[in-house]
XYZ file of C-alpha atoms in Angstrom:
131
model
C 111.851 87.917 77.256
C 110.943 87.185 81.261
C 111.773 91.047 82.279
C 109.338 92.268 79.391
C 106.604 90.122 80.674
C 107.461 90.977 84.214
C 107.362 94.919 83.573
C 104.038 94.198 81.260
C 102.368 92.208 84.437
C 103.252 95.006 86.635
C 101.772 97.560 84.243
C 98.739 95.429 84.351
C 98.112 94.831 87.907
C 98.635 98.499 88.816
C 95.647 99.275 86.120
C 93.740 96.916 87.537
C 93.862 98.386 90.831
C 93.239 101.679 89.135
C 90.008 100.458 87.664
C 88.810 98.712 91.246
C 89.449 102.126 92.999
C 87.381 103.918 90.503
C 84.364 102.323 92.001
C 84.851 104.167 95.343
C 82.897 107.853 95.644
C 85.941 109.187 97.124
C 88.928 107.861 94.890
C 91.422 110.589 93.549
C 94.385 108.905 91.789
C 96.572 111.729 92.344
C 96.300 110.735 96.399
C 96.996 107.135 96.217
C 100.154 105.698 97.564
C 101.154 102.508 96.064
C 103.500 99.361 96.981
C 104.556 96.597 94.726
C 106.035 93.035 95.590
C 107.866 90.572 93.515
C 108.480 87.044 94.464
C 111.806 87.638 95.486
C 110.956 90.785 98.289
C 110.160 89.714 101.774
C 107.633 93.012 101.776
C 106.797 96.181 100.428
C 105.491 99.146 102.327
C 103.725 102.178 100.616
C 104.736 105.938 101.656
C 103.678 107.234 104.925
C 100.477 109.226 104.945
C 98.519 111.168 107.264
C 95.081 111.448 108.662
C 92.552 110.186 111.069
C 91.336 107.304 108.566
C 92.150 105.849 105.507
C 91.296 103.374 102.645
C 93.328 100.467 101.743
C 93.214 97.433 99.309
C 95.619 95.640 97.207
C 95.794 92.703 94.741
C 97.394 89.246 94.747
C 98.456 88.017 91.171
C 98.164 84.661 89.562
C 101.949 84.312 89.650
C 102.180 84.405 93.469
C 103.111 80.934 94.943
C 101.034 81.451 98.587
C 98.909 83.610 99.898
C 99.630 87.990 100.513
C 99.180 89.336 103.848
C 97.755 92.949 103.306
C 97.452 95.422 106.372
C 96.969 99.227 106.945
C 99.197 100.368 109.939
C 99.297 103.441 111.904
C 101.995 104.716 114.213
C 102.226 104.886 118.343
C 104.692 106.638 120.102
C 104.810 103.090 122.317
C 104.804 100.595 119.791
C 106.141 102.291 116.474
C 103.830 100.748 113.559
C 100.764 98.434 114.424
C 98.359 96.804 112.447
C 94.903 98.621 112.438
C 93.210 95.908 110.310
C 94.894 92.935 108.164
C 93.769 90.394 105.825
C 95.041 87.335 103.730
C 94.691 87.161 100.041
C 95.063 84.038 98.402
C 96.796 84.179 94.832
C 94.704 85.921 91.896
C 92.467 88.042 94.361
C 91.948 91.501 95.369
C 91.041 93.553 98.697
C 88.724 96.317 97.363
C 88.881 99.957 99.390
C 88.786 98.920 102.868
C 88.092 101.431 105.600
C 90.196 101.595 108.222
C 89.212 102.850 111.850
C 88.823 106.523 112.074
C 90.670 108.111 115.113
C 89.978 111.403 116.600
C 93.203 112.474 116.423
C 95.271 112.118 112.901
C 98.048 109.854 112.822
C 100.871 108.271 110.326
C 99.416 105.359 108.115
C 100.851 103.046 105.843
C 99.977 99.755 103.826
C 102.362 96.636 103.931
C 102.085 93.739 101.963
C 104.004 90.583 102.425
C 103.930 86.765 101.815
C 101.899 85.156 104.512
C 104.777 82.325 104.873
C 108.697 82.922 104.545
C 109.747 85.967 102.834
C 109.277 85.787 99.271
C 107.221 83.898 96.576
C 104.280 86.587 96.048
C 103.916 89.129 93.027
C 101.463 91.696 94.285
C 100.589 95.228 95.274
C 98.743 97.420 97.620
C 97.770 100.797 98.111
C 96.656 103.612 100.749
C 94.303 106.620 99.958
C 95.126 109.945 101.396
C 91.520 110.840 102.628
């Protein structure tokens, strides 16, 4: 029963973010990378996408025991992946399509979600759009 409930909540979570994204003018579901985090995961990343700028966001569900850290990261040859913009989402909140900094040259990007404290306790999702 617990597995079925978990799968059902995941489907609802992903669908709710899809509804959030429809509000943005440039949203294209075929050009969105997703990541999901469950209570026993220390973090989750989307796949890597390429471009000068991106839109990202996510949701921390009511099941979470703590706040969820979400951030858009880009790759630099000096430091690896570094945060461009990052936010903290309390349980049962969402971050809607947030625009990253626009660079003159294209970069590799991903969204990372992780619990604010420790390495577990959150149920949520994140996304990044290929703009």
